[in-house]
XYZ file of C-alpha atoms in Angstrom:
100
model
C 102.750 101.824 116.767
C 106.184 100.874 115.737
C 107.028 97.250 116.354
C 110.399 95.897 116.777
C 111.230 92.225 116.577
C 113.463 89.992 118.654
C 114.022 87.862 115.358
C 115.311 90.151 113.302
C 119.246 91.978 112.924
C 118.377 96.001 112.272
C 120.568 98.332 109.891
C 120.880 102.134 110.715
C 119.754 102.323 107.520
C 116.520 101.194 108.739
C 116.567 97.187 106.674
C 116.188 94.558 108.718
C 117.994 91.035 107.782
C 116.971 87.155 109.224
C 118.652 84.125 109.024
C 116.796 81.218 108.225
C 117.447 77.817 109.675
C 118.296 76.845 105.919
C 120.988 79.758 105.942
C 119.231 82.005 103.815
C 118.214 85.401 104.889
C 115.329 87.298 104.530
C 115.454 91.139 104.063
C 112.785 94.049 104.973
C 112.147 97.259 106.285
C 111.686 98.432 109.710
C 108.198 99.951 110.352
C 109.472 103.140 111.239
C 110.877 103.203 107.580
C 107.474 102.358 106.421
C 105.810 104.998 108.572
C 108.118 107.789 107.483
C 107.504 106.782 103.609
C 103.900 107.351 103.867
C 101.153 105.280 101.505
C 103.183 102.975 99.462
C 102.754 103.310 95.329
C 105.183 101.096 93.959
C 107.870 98.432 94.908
C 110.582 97.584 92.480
C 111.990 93.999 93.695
C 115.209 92.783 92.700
C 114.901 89.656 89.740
C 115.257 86.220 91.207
C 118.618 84.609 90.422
C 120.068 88.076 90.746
C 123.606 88.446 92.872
C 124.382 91.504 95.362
C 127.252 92.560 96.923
C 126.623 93.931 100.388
C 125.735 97.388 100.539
C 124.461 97.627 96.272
C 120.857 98.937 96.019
C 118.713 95.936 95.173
C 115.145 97.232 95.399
C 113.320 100.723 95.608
C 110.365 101.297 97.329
C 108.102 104.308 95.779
C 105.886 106.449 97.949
C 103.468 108.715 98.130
C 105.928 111.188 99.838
C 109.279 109.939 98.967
C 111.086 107.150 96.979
C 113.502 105.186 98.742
C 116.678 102.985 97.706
C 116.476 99.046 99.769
C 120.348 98.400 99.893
C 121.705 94.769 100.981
C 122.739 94.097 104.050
C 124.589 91.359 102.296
C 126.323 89.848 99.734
C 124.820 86.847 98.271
C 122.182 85.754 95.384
C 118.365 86.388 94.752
C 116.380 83.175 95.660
C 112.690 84.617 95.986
C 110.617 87.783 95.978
C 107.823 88.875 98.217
C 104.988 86.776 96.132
C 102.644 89.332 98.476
C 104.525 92.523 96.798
C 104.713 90.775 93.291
C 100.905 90.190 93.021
C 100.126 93.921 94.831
C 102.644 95.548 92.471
C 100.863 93.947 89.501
C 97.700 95.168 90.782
C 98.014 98.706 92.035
C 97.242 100.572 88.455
C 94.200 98.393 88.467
C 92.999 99.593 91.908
C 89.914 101.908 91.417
C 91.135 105.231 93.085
C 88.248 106.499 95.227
C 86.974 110.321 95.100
C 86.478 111.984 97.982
């Protein structure tokens, strides 16, 4: 089921931006973004320290049935990554693969 948050800004583009109480905001993907890209493969974060204008792509997310470009909903600097995503996305060639 898709879930849609109260705390969160959406894009039409399907990102989602919140503003923390420290002023920084926090960027993702709705989960009907995530549903329509399928089983996830790779995620290419943008480097910490790292400026964006609004509307640059700053990350790609790589799926199983399509690759798609995360653009910024705004302009500002790179303070911190997903550590979640970093560690997975170090991991995911060293995942067995199963056979079925």
């Amino acid at each position: 089921m898709v879930e849609v948050r109260d705390d969160v800004r959406y894009l039409a583009s399907h990102e989602w931006v919140k503003l923390e109480a420290d002023e920084t905001v926090v960027v993702g993907i709705s989960d009907h973004a995530q549903a329509a890209l399928g089983d996830v493969v790779y995620v290419e974060l943008p480097e910490v320290g790292s400026r964006v204008a609004a509307g640059d792509e700053m990350a790609v997310v790589e799926a199983v049935k399509a690759a798609s470009d995360i653009s910024a909903p705004v302009t500002g600097e790179i303070t911190a990554g997903n550590m979640v995503l970093e560690t997975w996305r170090e991991r995911v060639t060293e995942l067995p693969l199963e056979a079925g």
